[in-house]
Amino acid sequence: MEEHQLVIILDFGGQYSHLIARRVRELGVYCEVKSYRTPPDVLRALRPAGMILTGGPNSVYEDGAPRCPAEVLRLGCPVLGICYGAQLMAYLAGGEVALAPRGEFGGVTLERTGPETALLAGVPQSSTGWMSHTDYIAAPPAGFAVVVRTDSCPCASMANPEAGLYAVQFHPEVQHTQCGSAILENFLRRVCGCAGDWEMGGYVEQTVAALREKIGNRKVICALSGGVDSTVAAVMVHRAVGRQLTCIFVDHGLLRKDEGDQVEKICAETFDMNFIRVNAQDEFLEKLRGELEPEQKRRIIGETFIRVFERESRKLGKVGFLVQGTIYPDVIESGAGDSAVIKSHHNVGALPDVVDFDEILEPLRMLFKDEVRRAGLELGIPAALVWRQPFPGPGLAVRILGEITPEKIALLQEADAIFREEVAAAGLAREISQYFAVLTDARSVGVMGDGRTYDAVVALRAVTTSDFMTADFVPLPYEVLGKVSSRIVNEVPGVNRVVYDVTAKPPGTIEWL
C-alpha cells in the first residue's frame, strides 16, 4: 500500500477500536491499529496521512491513565480524537477535562454550532449521535472552536483546523450515529487527503509478492484446519511458492457433514497443493471416550491434534516456515491498546513447540475477518467455502452435550446440514452471522406412527452480530423453522423434538459449550 494512504488508529483500550479500523478500511483507506505506547518517532517514520485517537475506559486526569506524549499531536498529520481520544486531545493541548455534571449514554441530539469545518461538511444542523461518557471537555484548549453541542455536553465536538486537530465526544464509528460514516469520510478524504482507493486485489498481489521474496526456495508447512482463515492463508502462500508448501490436514472426525472431503477437493484438486490428509477420527474418539466436561473435551482435542500433527510434520524434516491463519483481531490485545502474542488456539498455539522450523508466516495478520473472505475470493477460492459459517476449532465437540460417540456425531451432522440447507434455500444465509444445530443431552417422549418414542432433542441457534462480542438471536420465519423441524424429525433417526434458542449474548454465549 502507498504510504500516503496509511492512517494510524492509536488504541487507548476502547471497546470500539477494532470497529473504527474496520470503518476506515470500508471507506477505502488502509489503516493499522497501534498501541498508545508506540513512540512518536516510530509513528512519524510511518508517515501517516492521518491519525485517530480511540476511546477508552479511563479518565485522562487520573494517575496511570493511558496517555501518549503531546508530541503525537504534532507529527505533521491531521488527528481526530474520539470520546476518550477527544478528551485526551483537549488535555494534552492545554484544555480542561472534568467529571461531567451528568453523563451521557446512548442516543443524543447533536446540534451544530460555531464555524464551518471540513469534518462536518454535509452534516445537517441537527442529527443523532451515540454517546458513552462520564467525563467531558469543560474548557477547550486555545485555538479550538466548539462546533457541536448537546443538551448535556457543551463541547460534543471541537476543531482547530489550522493545527489539523479535530475531536468528537460521540462515536462516529457506530451505526447509531446518523452521520458517523460521513464524518469519518470527511476526515479521511477532505482533511487527510486520502484517495480512498485501497482495495483487496492490490493488497493480495503485494502480499503474495512479499511472501515469494521472503520464502525464497525454502520449504513451508501449514497446519490446515479447513476453516476459512487457515485455508485462505494456505492458498495465499501456495500462490506465492507453489508446491514448496505442504498442508497437513488433521481430520478429527468432528467436522460438519462432508466438510473434510470438500477441504481436500479444494486444496488437492482445485489448487493442486501438496496436501496430506490424516484421517485420525478413531484416535480422537478413543481419547474422548466417556468424557463429559466441556473444557476437558477441548483440552483433549487440542493435545491430540498437536500429537498427530507432530507425527506427520516430522516426516518432512526441517522446514523454513510454519504458516498460521492469524488474523488482525488475534494480534491486538482486547481492550488494552497493545499487540498481543498469537492467540492460544487448539490447532495453532502450541505448534511452534513441536515443529522444526525457522520462522512463522502470518499472511493474514493485518486483515479483519470480512477482509479475509474478500481476499479468499480474490485468490479464486470458491464462494461456498469463503462464506462458510464460523466453526469452532474443536468442531462439533462443543455442539454435542454429554459424551461424544460416532452415532451422536452422525446425527448432529445430518441435523446441522438440514438446517443450513433450509436457511440457504430461504435466502437468509448471508443475513445471519452464525447458525447451527446443537445436540442436547436431553431426551423427550414423542409419538411416531402408532408408537411412542424416547429420543434426542436438537436445538437450533441463529444469531446476528457485528463483532461476536455481543449478539442477538435471529427471529427466523416460522415457516423456515417449521420446515427445518419437520425435516429433522423425519429424516434423522433418533430425533423426535426440535427447539429454537432465543437467548442473546449476554447473558448466553453463542456456542452452548
Short mmCIF file of C-alpha atoms in Angstrom, two decimals:
data_model
loop_
_atom_site.label_atom_id
_atom_site.label_comp_id
_atom_site.label_asym_id
_atom_site.label_seq_id
_atom_site.Cartn_x
_atom_site.Cartn_y
_atom_site.Cartn_z
CA MET A 1 0.00 0.00 0.00
CA GLU A 2 1.15 3.55 -0.64
CA GLU A 3 2.49 5.40 2.37
CA HIS A 4 0.20 8.38 1.95
CA GLN A 5 -2.79 6.04 2.31
CA LEU A 6 -1.87 4.84 5.79
CA VAL A 7 -3.99 6.04 8.71
CA ILE A 8 -2.97 5.04 12.22
CA ILE A 9 -5.57 4.12 14.84
CA LEU A 10 -3.93 4.84 18.19
CA ASP A 11 -5.62 2.48 20.64
CA PHE A 12 -6.33 3.54 24.23
CA GLY A 13 -8.28 0.43 25.15
CA GLY A 14 -11.67 1.40 23.74
CA GLN A 15 -14.24 -1.28 23.06
CA TYR A 16 -14.78 0.15 19.56
CA SER A 17 -11.12 0.36 18.47
CA HIS A 18 -11.46 -2.55 16.04
CA LEU A 19 -14.70 -1.11 14.71
CA ILE A 20 -13.03 2.22 13.93
CA ALA A 21 -10.37 0.40 11.92
CA ARG A 22 -12.98 -1.59 10.02
CA ARG A 23 -14.94 1.56 9.18
CA VAL A 24 -11.80 3.27 7.87
CA ARG A 25 -10.96 0.33 5.62
CA GLU A 26 -14.57 0.13 4.42
CA LEU A 27 -14.07 3.71 3.22
CA GLY A 28 -11.15 2.57 1.06
CA VAL A 29 -8.29 3.74 3.28
CA TYR A 30 -5.70 1.33 4.69
CA CYS A 31 -5.14 1.65 8.43
CA GLU A 32 -3.33 -0.10 11.24
CA VAL A 33 -4.04 -0.20 14.96
CA LYS A 34 -1.08 0.78 17.15
CA SER A 35 -0.69 0.92 20.92
CA TYR A 36 -0.79 4.33 22.57
CA ARG A 37 2.66 3.38 23.91
CA THR A 38 4.16 3.47 20.41
CA PRO A 39 6.95 6.13 20.48
CA PRO A 40 6.26 9.29 18.43
CA ASP A 41 9.41 8.70 16.37
CA VAL A 42 8.12 5.30 15.30
CA LEU A 43 4.77 6.78 14.36
CA ARG A 44 6.41 9.64 12.45
CA ALA A 45 8.56 7.17 10.48
CA LEU A 46 5.38 5.54 9.17
CA ARG A 47 4.46 8.85 7.52
CA PRO A 48 0.75 8.51 8.21
CA ALA A 49 -1.79 10.54 6.27
CA GLY A 50 -3.75 10.89 9.48
CA MET A 51 -4.26 9.53 12.96
CA ILE A 52 -7.30 8.64 15.05
CA LEU A 53 -7.18 8.51 18.85
CA THR A 54 -9.68 5.94 20.10
CA GLY A 55 -11.98 5.83 23.06
CA GLY A 56 -11.03 4.19 26.34
CA PRO A 57 -12.43 3.37 29.79
CA ASN A 58 -10.24 5.73 31.82
CA SER A 59 -10.25 9.38 32.88
CA VAL A 60 -7.41 11.39 31.35
CA TYR A 61 -6.68 13.23 34.60
CA GLU A 62 -6.24 10.06 36.69
CA ASP A 63 -2.83 8.71 37.67
CA GLY A 64 -1.91 5.81 35.44
CA ALA A 65 -4.38 6.72 32.71
CA PRO A 66 -3.20 5.71 29.22
CA ARG A 67 -1.66 8.79 27.63
CA CYS A 68 0.54 9.42 24.65
CA PRO A 69 3.03 12.33 24.57
CA ALA A 70 1.68 15.69 23.37
CA GLU A 71 4.19 15.33 20.53
CA VAL A 72 1.76 12.91 18.89
CA LEU A 73 -0.46 15.89 18.08
CA ARG A 74 2.43 17.49 16.17
CA LEU A 75 3.57 14.71 13.83
CA GLY A 76 2.62 16.69 10.75
CA CYS A 77 -0.63 14.86 10.00
CA PRO A 78 -4.25 15.59 10.96
CA VAL A 79 -5.53 13.95 14.15
CA LEU A 80 -9.09 13.01 15.10
CA GLY A 81 -9.89 12.24 18.74
CA ILE A 82 -12.94 10.11 19.52
CA CYS A 83 -14.51 10.03 23.03
CA TYR A 84 -11.55 9.44 25.39
CA GLY A 85 -9.34 10.43 22.46
CA ALA A 86 -11.17 13.76 22.26
CA GLN A 87 -10.68 14.37 25.96
CA LEU A 88 -7.02 13.40 25.72
CA MET A 89 -6.52 15.82 22.85
CA ALA A 90 -8.02 18.60 24.96
CA TYR A 91 -5.90 17.61 27.97
CA LEU A 92 -2.64 17.44 26.00
CA ALA A 93 -3.33 20.73 24.23
CA GLY A 94 -3.92 22.62 27.48
CA GLY A 95 -7.69 22.41 27.84
CA GLU A 96 -9.68 21.22 30.84
CA VAL A 97 -11.33 17.83 31.26
CA ALA A 98 -13.56 17.10 34.24
CA LEU A 99 -16.27 14.80 35.54
CA ALA A 100 -19.48 15.80 33.79
CA PRO A 101 -22.42 17.04 35.89
CA ARG A 102 -24.40 14.37 34.08
CA GLY A 103 -23.07 11.53 31.95
CA GLU A 104 -24.47 10.67 28.55
CA PHE A 105 -25.11 7.14 27.35
CA GLY A 106 -26.95 6.14 24.21
CA GLY A 107 -28.64 8.26 21.60
CA VAL A 108 -28.47 12.07 21.80
CA THR A 109 -29.28 15.01 19.55
CA LEU A 110 -26.19 16.69 18.11
CA GLU A 111 -26.56 20.39 17.38
CA ARG A 112 -24.02 22.11 15.13
CA THR A 113 -22.67 25.44 16.34
CA GLY A 114 -19.70 27.65 15.63
CA PRO A 115 -17.71 27.87 12.38
CA GLU A 116 -17.92 25.53 9.39
CA THR A 117 -15.28 22.80 9.28
CA ALA A 118 -14.27 20.19 6.72
CA LEU A 119 -15.01 17.47 9.27
CA LEU A 120 -18.72 18.32 9.33
CA ALA A 121 -19.22 19.09 5.64
CA GLY A 122 -22.69 17.96 4.60
CA VAL A 123 -23.75 17.12 8.16
CA PRO A 124 -27.17 18.65 8.97
CA GLN A 125 -27.71 21.24 11.65
CA SER A 126 -29.34 18.62 13.87
CA SER A 127 -28.67 14.87 13.83
CA THR A 128 -28.49 11.91 16.19
CA GLY A 129 -25.30 10.57 17.73
CA TRP A 130 -24.21 7.85 20.15
CA MET A 131 -22.58 8.88 23.43
CA SER A 132 -20.87 6.89 26.17
CA HIS A 133 -19.06 9.16 28.63
CA THR A 134 -18.98 10.45 32.19
CA ASP A 135 -16.14 12.96 31.68
CA TYR A 136 -16.37 15.94 29.34
CA ILE A 137 -14.29 18.74 27.87
CA ALA A 138 -15.02 21.53 30.35
CA ALA A 139 -12.82 24.09 28.58
CA PRO A 140 -11.42 23.62 25.05
CA PRO A 141 -7.73 24.48 24.52
CA ALA A 142 -6.69 27.76 22.99
CA GLY A 143 -7.16 27.78 19.24
CA PHE A 144 -10.08 25.32 19.30
CA ALA A 145 -13.67 26.21 18.49
CA VAL A 146 -16.69 24.26 19.70
CA VAL A 147 -18.58 23.04 16.61
CA VAL A 148 -21.14 20.60 18.09
CA ARG A 149 -23.02 20.52 21.38
CA THR A 150 -25.79 18.52 23.03
CA ASP A 151 -28.19 19.37 25.85
CA SER A 152 -25.81 17.85 28.40
CA CYS A 153 -22.45 18.28 26.67
CA PRO A 154 -21.36 21.84 25.85
CA CYS A 155 -18.44 20.53 23.74
CA ALA A 156 -19.55 17.48 21.77
CA SER A 157 -17.03 18.36 19.04
CA MET A 158 -14.19 20.86 18.73
CA ALA A 159 -11.82 21.77 15.95
CA ASN A 160 -8.55 23.57 15.30
CA PRO A 161 -8.27 23.33 11.51
CA GLU A 162 -5.03 25.34 11.39
CA ALA A 163 -3.34 22.68 13.52
CA GLY A 164 -5.19 19.80 11.83
CA LEU A 165 -6.78 18.74 15.12
CA TYR A 166 -10.38 17.60 15.42
CA ALA A 167 -12.29 15.91 18.23
CA VAL A 168 -15.73 14.36 18.71
CA GLN A 169 -17.11 13.26 22.06
CA PHE A 170 -19.60 10.93 20.36
CA HIS A 171 -18.84 7.73 18.41
CA PRO A 172 -18.99 8.21 14.62
CA GLU A 173 -17.94 4.58 14.05
CA VAL A 174 -21.20 3.07 15.36
CA GLN A 175 -24.32 2.71 13.26
CA HIS A 176 -26.38 4.60 15.83
CA THR A 177 -24.62 7.87 14.89
CA GLN A 178 -26.67 9.15 11.97
CA CYS A 179 -23.88 10.90 10.06
CA GLY A 180 -20.97 8.93 11.52
CA SER A 181 -19.80 7.46 8.22
CA ALA A 182 -19.92 10.88 6.55
CA ILE A 183 -17.84 12.39 9.38
CA LEU A 184 -15.19 9.67 9.10
CA GLU A 185 -15.13 10.00 5.32
CA ASN A 186 -14.75 13.79 5.66
CA PHE A 187 -11.78 13.29 7.95
CA LEU A 188 -10.12 10.76 5.66
CA ARG A 189 -10.72 12.50 2.34
CA ARG A 190 -11.25 16.22 2.99
CA VAL A 191 -8.93 16.60 5.98
CA CYS A 192 -6.25 13.93 5.39
CA GLY A 193 -6.40 13.96 1.61
CA CYS A 194 -6.68 10.18 1.25
CA ALA A 195 -7.76 8.96 -2.17
CA GLY A 196 -9.90 6.17 -0.72
CA ASP A 197 -8.78 3.69 -3.38
CA TRP A 198 -7.33 0.94 -1.20
CA GLU A 199 -8.75 -2.39 -2.34
CA MET A 200 -8.22 -6.05 -1.64
CA GLY A 201 -6.95 -7.08 -5.06
CA GLY A 202 -3.88 -4.88 -4.79
CA TYR A 203 -3.29 -5.96 -1.22
CA VAL A 204 -3.35 -9.63 -2.19
CA GLU A 205 -0.90 -9.06 -5.07
CA GLN A 206 1.53 -7.16 -2.85
CA THR A 207 1.31 -9.75 -0.07
CA VAL A 208 1.92 -12.64 -2.48
CA ALA A 209 4.95 -10.85 -3.95
CA ALA A 210 6.34 -10.17 -0.47
CA LEU A 211 5.83 -13.82 0.53
CA ARG A 212 7.60 -15.04 -2.61
CA GLU A 213 10.60 -12.83 -1.85
CA LYS A 214 10.73 -13.77 1.83
CA ILE A 215 10.37 -17.54 1.38
CA GLY A 216 12.81 -17.90 -1.50
CA ASN A 217 13.46 -21.59 -2.11
CA ARG A 218 12.75 -22.82 1.41
CA LYS A 219 10.03 -25.31 2.37
CA VAL A 220 6.82 -24.24 4.10
CA ILE A 221 4.38 -26.23 6.22
CA CYS A 222 0.79 -25.37 7.18
CA ALA A 223 -1.49 -26.93 9.78
CA LEU A 224 -4.74 -26.74 7.83
CA SER A 225 -7.89 -26.87 9.95
CA GLY A 226 -10.23 -26.47 6.99
CA GLY A 227 -11.59 -23.19 8.33
CA VAL A 228 -11.71 -20.01 6.28
CA ASP A 229 -8.65 -18.37 7.84
CA SER A 230 -6.24 -21.28 7.50
CA THR A 231 -7.48 -22.09 4.00
CA VAL A 232 -7.05 -18.53 2.72
CA ALA A 233 -3.60 -18.32 4.34
CA ALA A 234 -2.57 -21.59 2.70
CA VAL A 235 -3.85 -20.60 -0.74
CA MET A 236 -2.08 -17.24 -0.50
CA VAL A 237 1.25 -18.90 0.31
CA HIS A 238 0.64 -21.50 -2.39
CA ARG A 239 0.07 -18.69 -4.88
CA ALA A 240 3.50 -17.35 -3.90
CA VAL A 241 5.63 -20.53 -3.84
CA GLY A 242 3.52 -23.37 -5.22
CA ARG A 243 4.47 -26.87 -4.12
CA GLN A 244 7.16 -25.66 -1.74
CA LEU A 245 4.17 -25.56 0.63
CA THR A 246 2.88 -28.75 2.26
CA CYS A 247 -0.50 -28.62 4.00
CA ILE A 248 -1.27 -31.15 6.72
CA PHE A 249 -5.00 -31.51 7.30
CA VAL A 250 -5.79 -33.36 10.52
CA ASP A 251 -9.35 -34.65 10.21
CA HIS A 252 -10.57 -35.29 13.75
CA GLY A 253 -13.95 -36.52 12.59
CA LEU A 254 -15.79 -33.63 14.23
CA LEU A 255 -16.30 -31.52 11.12
CA ARG A 256 -19.64 -30.75 9.53
CA LYS A 257 -21.15 -33.14 7.01
CA ASP A 258 -18.81 -33.80 4.05
CA GLU A 259 -16.54 -30.93 5.11
CA GLY A 260 -13.32 -32.93 5.17
CA ASP A 261 -13.92 -34.09 1.60
CA GLN A 262 -14.65 -30.51 0.49
CA VAL A 263 -11.41 -29.24 2.01
CA GLU A 264 -9.41 -31.98 0.32
CA LYS A 265 -11.04 -31.36 -3.06
CA ILE A 266 -10.37 -27.63 -2.96
CA CYS A 267 -6.77 -27.90 -1.80
CA ALA A 268 -5.59 -31.03 -3.56
CA GLU A 269 -7.63 -30.79 -6.77
CA THR A 270 -8.62 -27.15 -7.33
CA PHE A 271 -5.26 -25.67 -6.28
CA ASP A 272 -3.00 -28.72 -6.75
CA MET A 273 -1.31 -28.31 -3.36
CA ASN A 274 0.96 -30.74 -1.62
CA PHE A 275 -1.83 -31.97 0.63
CA ILE A 276 -1.67 -34.59 3.36
CA ARG A 277 -4.95 -35.67 4.93
CA VAL A 278 -4.63 -37.51 8.21
CA ASN A 279 -7.81 -39.43 9.00
CA ALA A 280 -7.48 -39.54 12.76
CA GLN A 281 -11.14 -39.90 13.71
CA ASP A 282 -10.68 -43.13 15.63
CA GLU A 283 -7.78 -41.72 17.64
CA PHE A 284 -9.76 -38.64 18.68
CA LEU A 285 -12.86 -40.65 19.58
CA GLU A 286 -10.84 -43.02 21.70
CA LYS A 287 -9.31 -40.12 23.62
CA LEU A 288 -12.76 -38.58 24.13
CA ARG A 289 -14.45 -41.78 25.25
CA GLY A 290 -16.51 -41.21 28.42
CA GLU A 291 -15.56 -37.52 28.76
CA LEU A 292 -18.43 -35.20 29.74
CA GLU A 293 -16.75 -31.98 30.86
CA PRO A 294 -16.59 -29.34 28.07
CA GLU A 295 -13.18 -27.89 28.89
CA GLN A 296 -11.66 -31.35 29.13
CA LYS A 297 -13.04 -32.12 25.68
CA ARG A 298 -11.33 -29.01 24.32
CA ARG A 299 -8.06 -29.90 26.03
CA ILE A 300 -8.13 -33.49 24.73
CA ILE A 301 -8.84 -32.37 21.17
CA GLY A 302 -6.11 -29.73 21.31
CA GLU A 303 -3.46 -32.08 22.67
CA THR A 304 -4.40 -34.89 20.28
CA PHE A 305 -4.30 -32.51 17.32
CA ILE A 306 -0.78 -31.45 18.26
CA ARG A 307 0.44 -35.01 18.65
CA VAL A 308 -1.00 -36.07 15.28
CA PHE A 309 0.40 -33.02 13.50
CA GLU A 310 3.78 -33.57 15.19
CA ARG A 311 3.98 -37.12 13.87
CA GLU A 312 3.21 -36.05 10.32
CA SER A 313 5.41 -32.94 10.29
CA ARG A 314 8.47 -34.89 11.46
CA LYS A 315 8.28 -36.91 8.25
CA LEU A 316 9.05 -33.71 6.32
CA GLY A 317 12.18 -32.85 8.26
CA LYS A 318 13.23 -29.27 8.86
CA VAL A 319 11.18 -26.60 7.11
CA GLY A 320 11.79 -22.89 6.66
CA PHE A 321 8.38 -21.58 7.66
CA LEU A 322 5.23 -22.53 9.55
CA VAL A 323 2.06 -20.87 8.17
CA GLN A 324 -0.63 -19.76 10.61
CA GLY A 325 -4.00 -18.22 9.84
CA THR A 326 -3.67 -15.46 12.44
CA ILE A 327 -5.94 -12.51 11.63
CA TYR A 328 -5.84 -8.90 12.83
CA PRO A 329 -8.14 -9.18 15.88
CA ASP A 330 -5.88 -12.02 17.11
CA VAL A 331 -2.84 -9.74 17.30
CA ILE A 332 -4.50 -6.82 19.04
CA GLU A 333 -4.90 -7.37 22.73
CA SER A 334 -8.57 -6.85 23.52
CA GLY A 335 -9.22 -3.61 25.37
CA ALA A 336 -5.58 -2.94 26.26
CA GLY A 337 -4.19 -0.96 23.34
CA ASP A 338 -1.31 -3.38 22.87
CA SER A 339 -0.33 -6.05 20.39
CA ALA A 340 -0.60 -9.49 21.86
CA VAL A 341 1.20 -12.71 21.07
CA ILE A 342 -0.55 -15.23 18.83
CA LYS A 343 -3.80 -16.34 20.40
CA SER A 344 -3.95 -19.68 22.11
CA HIS A 345 -5.93 -21.95 19.82
CA HIS A 346 -6.30 -25.69 19.78
CA ASN A 347 -4.57 -26.15 16.44
CA VAL A 348 -2.20 -23.18 16.49
CA GLY A 349 -1.00 -22.06 19.90
CA ALA A 350 1.39 -24.90 20.76
CA LEU A 351 2.53 -25.90 17.27
CA PRO A 352 5.70 -23.78 17.30
CA ASP A 353 6.94 -26.01 20.13
CA VAL A 354 6.66 -29.22 18.12
CA VAL A 355 7.59 -28.23 14.54
CA ASP A 356 11.21 -27.83 13.41
CA PHE A 357 11.07 -24.53 11.51
CA ASP A 358 12.86 -21.16 11.26
CA GLU A 359 10.07 -18.59 11.15
CA ILE A 360 6.29 -18.18 11.39
CA LEU A 361 4.38 -16.80 8.40
CA GLU A 362 1.13 -14.98 9.11
CA PRO A 363 -0.05 -13.63 5.74
CA LEU A 364 -3.46 -12.57 7.12
CA ARG A 365 -2.30 -10.87 10.31
CA MET A 366 -3.33 -7.40 9.07
CA LEU A 367 -6.83 -8.41 7.89
CA PHE A 368 -10.19 -8.49 9.61
CA LYS A 369 -12.49 -11.48 9.10
CA ASP A 370 -14.58 -9.88 6.37
CA GLU A 371 -11.37 -8.84 4.61
CA VAL A 372 -10.06 -12.42 4.82
CA ARG A 373 -13.16 -13.54 2.96
CA ARG A 374 -12.63 -10.88 0.28
CA ALA A 375 -9.00 -11.98 -0.04
CA GLY A 376 -10.20 -15.56 -0.48
CA LEU A 377 -12.44 -14.54 -3.36
CA GLU A 378 -9.56 -12.62 -4.96
CA LEU A 379 -7.46 -15.78 -4.74
CA GLY A 380 -10.12 -17.80 -6.53
CA ILE A 381 -11.36 -19.84 -3.59
CA PRO A 382 -14.97 -20.93 -4.25
CA ALA A 383 -17.55 -18.65 -2.64
CA ALA A 384 -19.19 -21.61 -0.89
CA LEU A 385 -16.02 -22.11 1.17
CA VAL A 386 -15.19 -18.43 1.61
CA TRP A 387 -18.64 -17.67 3.04
CA ARG A 388 -18.89 -20.76 5.22
CA GLN A 389 -20.23 -20.30 8.70
CA PRO A 390 -17.70 -19.73 11.52
CA PHE A 391 -16.77 -23.04 13.05
CA PRO A 392 -15.07 -23.63 16.42
CA GLY A 393 -11.67 -25.32 16.45
CA PRO A 394 -12.88 -28.35 18.45
CA GLY A 395 -15.65 -28.74 15.88
CA LEU A 396 -18.88 -30.49 16.78
CA ALA A 397 -17.43 -31.45 20.15
CA VAL A 398 -18.69 -28.11 21.51
CA ARG A 399 -22.12 -28.72 20.00
CA ILE A 400 -22.66 -32.20 21.45
CA LEU A 401 -23.67 -32.12 25.10
CA GLY A 402 -22.59 -35.17 27.07
CA GLU A 403 -20.37 -37.98 25.81
CA ILE A 404 -19.22 -37.86 22.20
CA THR A 405 -19.92 -41.00 20.18
CA PRO A 406 -19.85 -41.81 16.45
CA GLU A 407 -23.64 -42.11 16.49
CA LYS A 408 -24.09 -38.65 18.02
CA ILE A 409 -21.65 -37.09 15.56
CA ALA A 410 -23.51 -38.60 12.59
CA LEU A 411 -26.87 -37.48 13.99
CA LEU A 412 -25.73 -33.90 14.52
CA GLN A 413 -24.03 -33.70 11.12
CA GLU A 414 -27.31 -34.61 9.43
CA ALA A 415 -29.43 -32.24 11.53
CA ASP A 416 -26.99 -29.38 11.05
CA ALA A 417 -26.83 -29.97 7.29
CA ILE A 418 -30.63 -29.80 7.03
CA PHE A 419 -30.70 -26.53 8.99
CA ARG A 420 -28.04 -24.98 6.78
CA GLU A 421 -29.75 -26.18 3.60
CA GLU A 422 -33.09 -24.64 4.53
CA VAL A 423 -31.62 -21.33 5.68
CA ALA A 424 -29.80 -21.10 2.35
CA ALA A 425 -32.94 -22.09 0.42
CA ALA A 426 -34.83 -19.28 2.17
CA GLY A 427 -32.19 -16.78 1.02
CA LEU A 428 -31.18 -15.94 4.59
CA ALA A 429 -27.65 -17.34 4.74
CA ARG A 430 -25.84 -14.02 4.23
CA GLU A 431 -28.17 -12.18 6.61
CA ILE A 432 -27.27 -14.34 9.61
CA SER A 433 -23.88 -14.09 11.31
CA GLN A 434 -23.87 -17.68 12.56
CA TYR A 435 -26.36 -20.53 12.63
CA PHE A 436 -26.04 -24.18 13.59
CA ALA A 437 -27.64 -27.14 15.34
CA VAL A 438 -26.82 -28.45 18.83
CA LEU A 439 -27.38 -31.97 20.09
CA THR A 440 -28.58 -31.59 23.65
CA ASP A 441 -28.21 -34.32 26.25
CA ALA A 442 -31.97 -34.25 26.85
CA ARG A 443 -34.39 -36.90 25.64
CA SER A 444 -38.10 -36.44 25.22
CA VAL A 445 -41.20 -38.54 24.71
CA GLY A 446 -42.72 -38.40 21.26
CA VAL A 447 -45.25 -40.15 19.08
CA MET A 448 -44.34 -41.52 15.67
CA GLY A 449 -46.86 -43.65 13.85
CA ASP A 450 -48.59 -45.88 16.36
CA GLY A 451 -45.73 -45.96 18.83
CA ARG A 452 -44.16 -43.77 21.44
CA THR A 453 -40.53 -42.72 21.19
CA TYR A 454 -37.95 -41.55 23.68
CA ASP A 455 -35.36 -39.78 21.55
CA ALA A 456 -32.95 -36.86 21.36
CA VAL A 457 -33.72 -33.14 21.38
CA VAL A 458 -31.96 -30.93 18.84
CA ALA A 459 -31.65 -27.19 19.44
CA LEU A 460 -31.26 -24.65 16.64
CA ARG A 461 -29.23 -21.46 17.11
CA ALA A 462 -29.06 -18.42 14.82
CA VAL A 463 -27.54 -15.07 15.79
CA THR A 464 -26.70 -11.72 14.29
CA THR A 465 -23.66 -9.76 15.41
CA SER A 466 -21.07 -7.31 14.11
CA ASP A 467 -18.20 -8.32 16.37
CA PHE A 468 -19.19 -11.59 18.14
CA MET A 469 -18.70 -9.80 21.47
CA THR A 470 -22.45 -9.29 21.72
CA ALA A 471 -25.15 -10.97 19.68
CA ASP A 472 -28.91 -11.24 19.35
CA PHE A 473 -30.98 -14.19 18.24
CA VAL A 474 -32.47 -14.05 14.75
CA PRO A 475 -36.28 -14.16 14.57
CA LEU A 476 -36.33 -16.76 11.82
CA PRO A 477 -39.65 -17.01 9.96
CA TYR A 478 -41.93 -19.66 11.41
CA GLU A 479 -42.26 -21.35 8.02
CA VAL A 480 -38.48 -21.85 7.90
CA LEU A 481 -38.33 -23.19 11.44
CA GLY A 482 -41.30 -25.42 10.75
CA LYS A 483 -39.73 -26.92 7.65
CA VAL A 484 -36.39 -27.47 9.38
CA SER A 485 -38.09 -29.16 12.34
CA SER A 486 -40.21 -31.37 10.09
CA ARG A 487 -37.23 -32.48 8.03
CA ILE A 488 -35.02 -33.22 11.03
CA VAL A 489 -37.55 -35.38 12.90
CA ASN A 490 -38.49 -37.21 9.71
CA GLU A 491 -35.04 -37.62 8.16
CA VAL A 492 -32.71 -38.00 11.15
CA PRO A 493 -33.28 -41.23 13.09
CA GLY A 494 -33.11 -40.75 16.85
CA VAL A 495 -34.53 -37.20 17.00
CA ASN A 496 -38.15 -36.52 17.92
CA ARG A 497 -38.07 -32.88 19.06
CA VAL A 498 -36.55 -29.62 17.78
CA VAL A 499 -36.34 -26.40 19.82
CA TYR A 500 -35.13 -22.87 18.96
CA ASP A 501 -32.69 -20.91 21.14
CA VAL A 502 -33.86 -17.29 21.64
CA THR A 503 -31.10 -16.21 24.04
CA ALA A 504 -29.00 -13.11 23.37
CA LYS A 505 -25.30 -12.72 24.21
CA PRO A 506 -25.07 -11.75 27.00
CA PRO A 507 -26.36 -13.46 29.08
CA GLY A 508 -25.78 -16.54 26.94
CA THR A 509 -22.81 -17.32 24.72
CA ILE A 510 -23.09 -18.05 21.01
CA GLU A 511 -21.91 -21.65 21.39
CA TRP A 512 -23.54 -23.84 24.02
CA LEU A 513 -20.27 -25.24 25.38
#
